[in-house]
mmCIF file of the C-alpha atoms, coordinates in Angstrom:
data_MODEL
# 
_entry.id   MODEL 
# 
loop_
_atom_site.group_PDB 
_atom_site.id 
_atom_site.type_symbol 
_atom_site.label_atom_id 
_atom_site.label_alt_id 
_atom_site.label_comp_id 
_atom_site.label_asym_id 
_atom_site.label_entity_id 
_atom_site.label_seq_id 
_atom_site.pdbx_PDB_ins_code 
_atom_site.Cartn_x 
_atom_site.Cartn_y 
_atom_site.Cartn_z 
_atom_site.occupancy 
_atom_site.B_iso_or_equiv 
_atom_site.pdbx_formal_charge 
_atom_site.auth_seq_id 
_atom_site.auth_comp_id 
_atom_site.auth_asym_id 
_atom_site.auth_atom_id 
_atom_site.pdbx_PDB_model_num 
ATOM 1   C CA . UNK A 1 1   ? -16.529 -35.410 1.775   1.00 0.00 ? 1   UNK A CA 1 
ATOM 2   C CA . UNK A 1 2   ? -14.658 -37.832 -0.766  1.00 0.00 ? 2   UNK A CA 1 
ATOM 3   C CA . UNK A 1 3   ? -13.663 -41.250 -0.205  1.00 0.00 ? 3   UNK A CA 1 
ATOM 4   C CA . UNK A 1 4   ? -10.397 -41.958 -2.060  1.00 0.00 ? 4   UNK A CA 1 
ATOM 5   C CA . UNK A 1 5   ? -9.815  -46.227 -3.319  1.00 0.00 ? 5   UNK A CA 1 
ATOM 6   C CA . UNK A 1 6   ? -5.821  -46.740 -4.719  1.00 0.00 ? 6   UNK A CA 1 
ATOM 7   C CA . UNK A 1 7   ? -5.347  -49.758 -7.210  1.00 0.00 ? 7   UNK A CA 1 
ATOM 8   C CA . UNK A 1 8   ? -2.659  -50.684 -8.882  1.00 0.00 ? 8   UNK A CA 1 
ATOM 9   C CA . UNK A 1 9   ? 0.428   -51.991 -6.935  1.00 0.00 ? 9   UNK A CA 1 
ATOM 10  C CA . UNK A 1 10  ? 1.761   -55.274 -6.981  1.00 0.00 ? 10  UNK A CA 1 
ATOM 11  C CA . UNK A 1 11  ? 5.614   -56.764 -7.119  1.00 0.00 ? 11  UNK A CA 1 
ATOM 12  C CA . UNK A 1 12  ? 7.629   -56.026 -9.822  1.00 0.00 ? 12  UNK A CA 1 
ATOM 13  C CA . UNK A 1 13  ? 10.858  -55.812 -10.726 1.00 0.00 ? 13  UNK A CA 1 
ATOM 14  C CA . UNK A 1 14  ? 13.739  -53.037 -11.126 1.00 0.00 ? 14  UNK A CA 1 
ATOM 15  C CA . UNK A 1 15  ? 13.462  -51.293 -13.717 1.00 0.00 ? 15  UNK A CA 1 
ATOM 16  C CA . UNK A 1 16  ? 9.430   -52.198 -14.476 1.00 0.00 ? 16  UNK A CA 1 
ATOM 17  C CA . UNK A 1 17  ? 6.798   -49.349 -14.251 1.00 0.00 ? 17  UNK A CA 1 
ATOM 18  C CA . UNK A 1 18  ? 3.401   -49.516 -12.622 1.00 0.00 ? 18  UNK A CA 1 
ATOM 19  C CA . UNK A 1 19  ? 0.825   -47.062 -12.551 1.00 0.00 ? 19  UNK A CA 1 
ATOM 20  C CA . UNK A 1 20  ? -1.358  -46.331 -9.491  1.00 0.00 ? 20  UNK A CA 1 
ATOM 21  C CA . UNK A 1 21  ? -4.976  -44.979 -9.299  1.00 0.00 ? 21  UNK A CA 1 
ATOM 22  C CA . UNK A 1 22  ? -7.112  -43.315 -7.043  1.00 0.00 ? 22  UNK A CA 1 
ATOM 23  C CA . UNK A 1 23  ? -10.265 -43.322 -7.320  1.00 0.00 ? 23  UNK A CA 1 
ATOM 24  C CA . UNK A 1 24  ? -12.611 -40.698 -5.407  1.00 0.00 ? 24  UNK A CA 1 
ATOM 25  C CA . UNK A 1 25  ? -16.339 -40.748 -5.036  1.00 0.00 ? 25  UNK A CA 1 
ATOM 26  C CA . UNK A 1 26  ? -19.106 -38.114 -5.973  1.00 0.00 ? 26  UNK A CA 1 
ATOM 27  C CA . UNK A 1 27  ? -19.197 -35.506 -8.663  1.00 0.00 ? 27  UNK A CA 1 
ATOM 28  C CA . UNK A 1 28  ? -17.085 -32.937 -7.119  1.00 0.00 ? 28  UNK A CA 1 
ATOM 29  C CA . UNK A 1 29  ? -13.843 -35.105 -7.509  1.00 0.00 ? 29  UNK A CA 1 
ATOM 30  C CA . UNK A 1 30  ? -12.376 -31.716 -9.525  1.00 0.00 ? 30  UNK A CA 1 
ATOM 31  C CA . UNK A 1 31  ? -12.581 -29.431 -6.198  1.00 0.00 ? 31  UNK A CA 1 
ATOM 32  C CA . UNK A 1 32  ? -9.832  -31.211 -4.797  1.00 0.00 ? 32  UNK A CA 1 
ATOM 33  C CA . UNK A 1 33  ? -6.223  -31.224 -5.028  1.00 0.00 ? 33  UNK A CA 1 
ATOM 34  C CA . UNK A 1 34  ? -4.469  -34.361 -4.813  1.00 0.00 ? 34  UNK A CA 1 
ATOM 35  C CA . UNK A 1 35  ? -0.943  -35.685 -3.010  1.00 0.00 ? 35  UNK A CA 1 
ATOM 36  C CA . UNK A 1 36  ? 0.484   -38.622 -3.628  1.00 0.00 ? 36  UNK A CA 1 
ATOM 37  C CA . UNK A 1 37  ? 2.560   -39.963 -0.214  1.00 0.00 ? 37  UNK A CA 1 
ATOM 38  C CA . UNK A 1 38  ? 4.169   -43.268 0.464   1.00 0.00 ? 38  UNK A CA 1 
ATOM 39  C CA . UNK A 1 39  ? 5.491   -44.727 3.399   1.00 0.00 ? 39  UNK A CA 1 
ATOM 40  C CA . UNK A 1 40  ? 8.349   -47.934 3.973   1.00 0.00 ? 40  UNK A CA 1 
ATOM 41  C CA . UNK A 1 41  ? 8.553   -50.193 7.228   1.00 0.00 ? 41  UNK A CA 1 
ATOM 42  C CA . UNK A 1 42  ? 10.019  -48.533 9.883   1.00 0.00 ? 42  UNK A CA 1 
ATOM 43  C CA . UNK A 1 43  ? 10.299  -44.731 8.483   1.00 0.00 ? 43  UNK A CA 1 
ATOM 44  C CA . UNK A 1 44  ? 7.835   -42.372 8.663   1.00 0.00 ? 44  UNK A CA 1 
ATOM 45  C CA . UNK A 1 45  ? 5.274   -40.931 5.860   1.00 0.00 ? 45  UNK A CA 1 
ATOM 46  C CA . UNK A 1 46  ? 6.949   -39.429 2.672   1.00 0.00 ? 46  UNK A CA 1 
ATOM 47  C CA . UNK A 1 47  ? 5.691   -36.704 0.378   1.00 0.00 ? 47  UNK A CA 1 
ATOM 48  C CA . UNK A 1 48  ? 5.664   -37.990 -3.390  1.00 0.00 ? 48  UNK A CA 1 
ATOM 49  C CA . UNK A 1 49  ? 3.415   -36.082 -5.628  1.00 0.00 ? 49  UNK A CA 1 
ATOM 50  C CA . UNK A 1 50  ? 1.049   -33.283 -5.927  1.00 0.00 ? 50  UNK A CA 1 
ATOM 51  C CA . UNK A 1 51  ? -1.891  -31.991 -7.999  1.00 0.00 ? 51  UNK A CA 1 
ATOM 52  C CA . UNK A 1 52  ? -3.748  -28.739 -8.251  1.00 0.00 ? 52  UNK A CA 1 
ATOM 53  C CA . UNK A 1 53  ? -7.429  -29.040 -9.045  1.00 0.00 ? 53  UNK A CA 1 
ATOM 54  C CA . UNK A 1 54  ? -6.623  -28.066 -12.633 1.00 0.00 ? 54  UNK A CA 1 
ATOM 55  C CA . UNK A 1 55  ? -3.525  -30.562 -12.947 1.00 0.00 ? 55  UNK A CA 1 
ATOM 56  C CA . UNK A 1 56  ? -1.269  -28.042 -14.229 1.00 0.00 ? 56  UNK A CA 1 
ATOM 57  C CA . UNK A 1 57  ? 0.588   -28.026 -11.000 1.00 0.00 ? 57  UNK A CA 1 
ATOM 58  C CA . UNK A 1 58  ? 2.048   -30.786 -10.513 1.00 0.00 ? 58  UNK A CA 1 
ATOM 59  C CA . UNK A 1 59  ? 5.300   -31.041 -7.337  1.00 0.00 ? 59  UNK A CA 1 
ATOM 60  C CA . UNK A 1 60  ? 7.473   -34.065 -6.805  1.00 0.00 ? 60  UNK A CA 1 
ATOM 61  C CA . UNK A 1 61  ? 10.192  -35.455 -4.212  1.00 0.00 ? 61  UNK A CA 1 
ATOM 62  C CA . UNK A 1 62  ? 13.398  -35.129 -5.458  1.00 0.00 ? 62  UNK A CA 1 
ATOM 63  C CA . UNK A 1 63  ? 14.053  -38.748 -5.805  1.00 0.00 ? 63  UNK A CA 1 
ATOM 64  C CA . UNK A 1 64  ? 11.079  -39.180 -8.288  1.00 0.00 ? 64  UNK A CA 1 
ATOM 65  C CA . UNK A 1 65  ? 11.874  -36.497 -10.668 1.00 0.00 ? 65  UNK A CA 1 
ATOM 66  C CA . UNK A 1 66  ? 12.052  -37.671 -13.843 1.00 0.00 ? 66  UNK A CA 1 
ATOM 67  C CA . UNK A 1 67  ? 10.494  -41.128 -13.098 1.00 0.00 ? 67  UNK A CA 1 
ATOM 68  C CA . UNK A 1 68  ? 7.263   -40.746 -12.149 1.00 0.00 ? 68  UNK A CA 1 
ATOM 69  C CA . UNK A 1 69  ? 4.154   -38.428 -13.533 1.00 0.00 ? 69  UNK A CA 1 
ATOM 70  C CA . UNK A 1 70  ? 1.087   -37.526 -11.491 1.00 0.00 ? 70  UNK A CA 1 
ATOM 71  C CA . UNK A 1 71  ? -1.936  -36.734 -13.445 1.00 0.00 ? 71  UNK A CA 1 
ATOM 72  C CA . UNK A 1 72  ? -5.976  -36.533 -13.122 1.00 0.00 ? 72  UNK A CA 1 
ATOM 73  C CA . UNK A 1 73  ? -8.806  -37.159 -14.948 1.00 0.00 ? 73  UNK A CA 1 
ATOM 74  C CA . UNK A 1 74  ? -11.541 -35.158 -13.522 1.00 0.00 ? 74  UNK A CA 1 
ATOM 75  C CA . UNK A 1 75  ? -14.376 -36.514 -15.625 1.00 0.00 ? 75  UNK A CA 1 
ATOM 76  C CA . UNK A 1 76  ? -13.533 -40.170 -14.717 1.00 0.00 ? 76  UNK A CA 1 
ATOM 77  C CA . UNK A 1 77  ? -13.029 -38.916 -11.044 1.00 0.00 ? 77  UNK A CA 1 
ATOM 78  C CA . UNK A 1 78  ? -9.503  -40.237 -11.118 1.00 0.00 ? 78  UNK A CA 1 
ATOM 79  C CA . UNK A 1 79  ? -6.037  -39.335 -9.973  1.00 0.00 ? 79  UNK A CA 1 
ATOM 80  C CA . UNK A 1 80  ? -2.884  -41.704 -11.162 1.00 0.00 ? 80  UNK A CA 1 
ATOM 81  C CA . UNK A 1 81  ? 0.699   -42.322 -10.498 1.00 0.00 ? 81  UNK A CA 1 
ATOM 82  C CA . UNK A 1 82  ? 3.105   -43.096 -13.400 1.00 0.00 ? 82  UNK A CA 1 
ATOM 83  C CA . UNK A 1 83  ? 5.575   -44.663 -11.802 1.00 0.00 ? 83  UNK A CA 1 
ATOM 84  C CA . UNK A 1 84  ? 8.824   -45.841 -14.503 1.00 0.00 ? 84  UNK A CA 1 
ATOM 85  C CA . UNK A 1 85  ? 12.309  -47.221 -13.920 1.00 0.00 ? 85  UNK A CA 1 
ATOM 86  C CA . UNK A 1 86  ? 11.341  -48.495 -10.629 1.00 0.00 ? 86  UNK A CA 1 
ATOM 87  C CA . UNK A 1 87  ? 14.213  -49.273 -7.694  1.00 0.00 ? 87  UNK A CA 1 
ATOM 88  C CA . UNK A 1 88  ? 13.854  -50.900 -4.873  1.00 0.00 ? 88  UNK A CA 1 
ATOM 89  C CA . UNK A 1 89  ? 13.980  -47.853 -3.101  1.00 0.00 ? 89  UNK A CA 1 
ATOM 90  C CA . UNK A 1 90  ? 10.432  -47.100 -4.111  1.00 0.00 ? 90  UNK A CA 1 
ATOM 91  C CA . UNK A 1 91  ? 9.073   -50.045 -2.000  1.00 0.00 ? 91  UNK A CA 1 
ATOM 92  C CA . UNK A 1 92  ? 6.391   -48.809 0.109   1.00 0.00 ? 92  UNK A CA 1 
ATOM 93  C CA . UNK A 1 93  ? 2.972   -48.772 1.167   1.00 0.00 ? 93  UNK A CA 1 
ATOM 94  C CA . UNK A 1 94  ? 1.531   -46.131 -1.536  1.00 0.00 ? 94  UNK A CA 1 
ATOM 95  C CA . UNK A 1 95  ? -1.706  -43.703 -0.412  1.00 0.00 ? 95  UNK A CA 1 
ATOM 96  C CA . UNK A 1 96  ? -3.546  -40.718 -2.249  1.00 0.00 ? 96  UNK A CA 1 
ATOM 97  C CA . UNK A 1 97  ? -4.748  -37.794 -0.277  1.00 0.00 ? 97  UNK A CA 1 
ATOM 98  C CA . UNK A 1 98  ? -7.034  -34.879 -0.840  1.00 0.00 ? 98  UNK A CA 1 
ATOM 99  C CA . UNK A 1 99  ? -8.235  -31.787 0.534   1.00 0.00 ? 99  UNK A CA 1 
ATOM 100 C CA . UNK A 1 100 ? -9.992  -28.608 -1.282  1.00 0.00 ? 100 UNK A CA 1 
ATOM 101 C CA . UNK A 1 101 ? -8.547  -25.776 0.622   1.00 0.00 ? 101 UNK A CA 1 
ATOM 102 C CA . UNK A 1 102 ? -5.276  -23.945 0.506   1.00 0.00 ? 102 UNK A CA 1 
ATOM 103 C CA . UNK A 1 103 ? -2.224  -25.850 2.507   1.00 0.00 ? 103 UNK A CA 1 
ATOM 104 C CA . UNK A 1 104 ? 1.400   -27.033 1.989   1.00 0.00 ? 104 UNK A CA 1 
ATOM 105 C CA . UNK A 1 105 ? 1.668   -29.810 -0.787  1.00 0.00 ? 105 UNK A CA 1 
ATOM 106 C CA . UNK A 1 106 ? 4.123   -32.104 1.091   1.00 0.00 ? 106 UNK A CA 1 
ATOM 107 C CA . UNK A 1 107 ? 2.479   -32.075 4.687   1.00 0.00 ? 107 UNK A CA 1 
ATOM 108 C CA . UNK A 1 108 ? 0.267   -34.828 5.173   1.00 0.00 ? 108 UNK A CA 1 
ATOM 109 C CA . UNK A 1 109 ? -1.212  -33.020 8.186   1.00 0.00 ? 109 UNK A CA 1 
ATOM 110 C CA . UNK A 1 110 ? -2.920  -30.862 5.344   1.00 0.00 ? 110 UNK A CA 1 
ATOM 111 C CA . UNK A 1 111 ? -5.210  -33.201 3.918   1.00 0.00 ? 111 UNK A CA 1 
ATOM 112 C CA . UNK A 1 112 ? -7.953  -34.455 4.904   1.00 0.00 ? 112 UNK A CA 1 
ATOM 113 C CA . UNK A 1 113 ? -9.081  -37.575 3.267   1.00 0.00 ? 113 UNK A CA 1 
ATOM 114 C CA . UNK A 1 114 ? -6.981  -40.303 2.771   1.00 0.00 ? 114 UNK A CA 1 
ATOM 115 C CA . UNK A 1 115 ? -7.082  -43.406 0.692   1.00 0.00 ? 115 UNK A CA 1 
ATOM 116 C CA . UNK A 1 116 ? -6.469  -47.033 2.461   1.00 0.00 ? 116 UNK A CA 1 
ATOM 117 C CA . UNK A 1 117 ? -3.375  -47.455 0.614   1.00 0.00 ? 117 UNK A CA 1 
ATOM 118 C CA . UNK A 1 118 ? -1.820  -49.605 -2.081  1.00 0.00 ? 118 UNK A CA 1 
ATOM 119 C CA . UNK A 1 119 ? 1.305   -52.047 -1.745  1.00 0.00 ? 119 UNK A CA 1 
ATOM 120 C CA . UNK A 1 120 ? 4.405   -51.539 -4.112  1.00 0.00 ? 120 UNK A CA 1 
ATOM 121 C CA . UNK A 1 121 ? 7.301   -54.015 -4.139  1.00 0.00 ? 121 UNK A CA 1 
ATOM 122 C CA . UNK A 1 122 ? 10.102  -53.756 -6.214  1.00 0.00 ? 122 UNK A CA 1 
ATOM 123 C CA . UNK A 1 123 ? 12.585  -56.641 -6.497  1.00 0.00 ? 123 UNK A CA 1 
ATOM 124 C CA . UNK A 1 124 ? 16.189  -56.358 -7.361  1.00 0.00 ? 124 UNK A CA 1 
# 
């Protein structure tokens, strides 16, 4: 098991960058991949970001490409979020995910820990 702690949100404004971090607990932190998902008042869960165990794959929603950058530090335990040239778009509740075995990258159904989420508000 891994617990999973995002940090790192707050209100900012379009255009500003933020970058969120997940922290995970124990010393196996590197046998897990981590997804980055997000979710907005009134829609459902969206797939964000994605992480192999070695952080060479990396998989984004189309509407991120280009802005933000997911990356680990296995060492330190920690997954991030670069998150530039924020819109208001991007406002949403913000959660890291992990699992260790084999599964789709943007189905939350195939993770199974699950962070207690971070807020993100972008202002016009």
């Amino acid at each position: 098991q891994v617990q999973l702690v995002e940090s790192g949100g707050g209100l900012v404004q379009a255009g500003d960058s933020l970058r969120l971090s997940c922290a995970a607990s124990g010393r196996t932190f590197g046998y897990y991949v981590i997804g980055w998902f997000r979710q907005a008042p009134g829609k459902e869960r969206e797939f964000v970001a994605y992480i192999g165990r070695f952080g060479n794959t990396k998989k984004y929603v189309d509407s991120v490409k280009g802005r933000f950058t997911i990356s680990r530090e296995n060492v330190e335990n920690t997954a991030y979020l670069q998150m530039n040239s924020l819109e208001p778009e991007d406002t949403a509740v913000y959660y890291c995910a992990a699992r260790q075995g084999s599964g789709s990258a943007n189905d939350p159904l195939s993770y199974d820990y699950w962070g207690q989420g971070t807020q993100v508000t972008v202002s016009s």
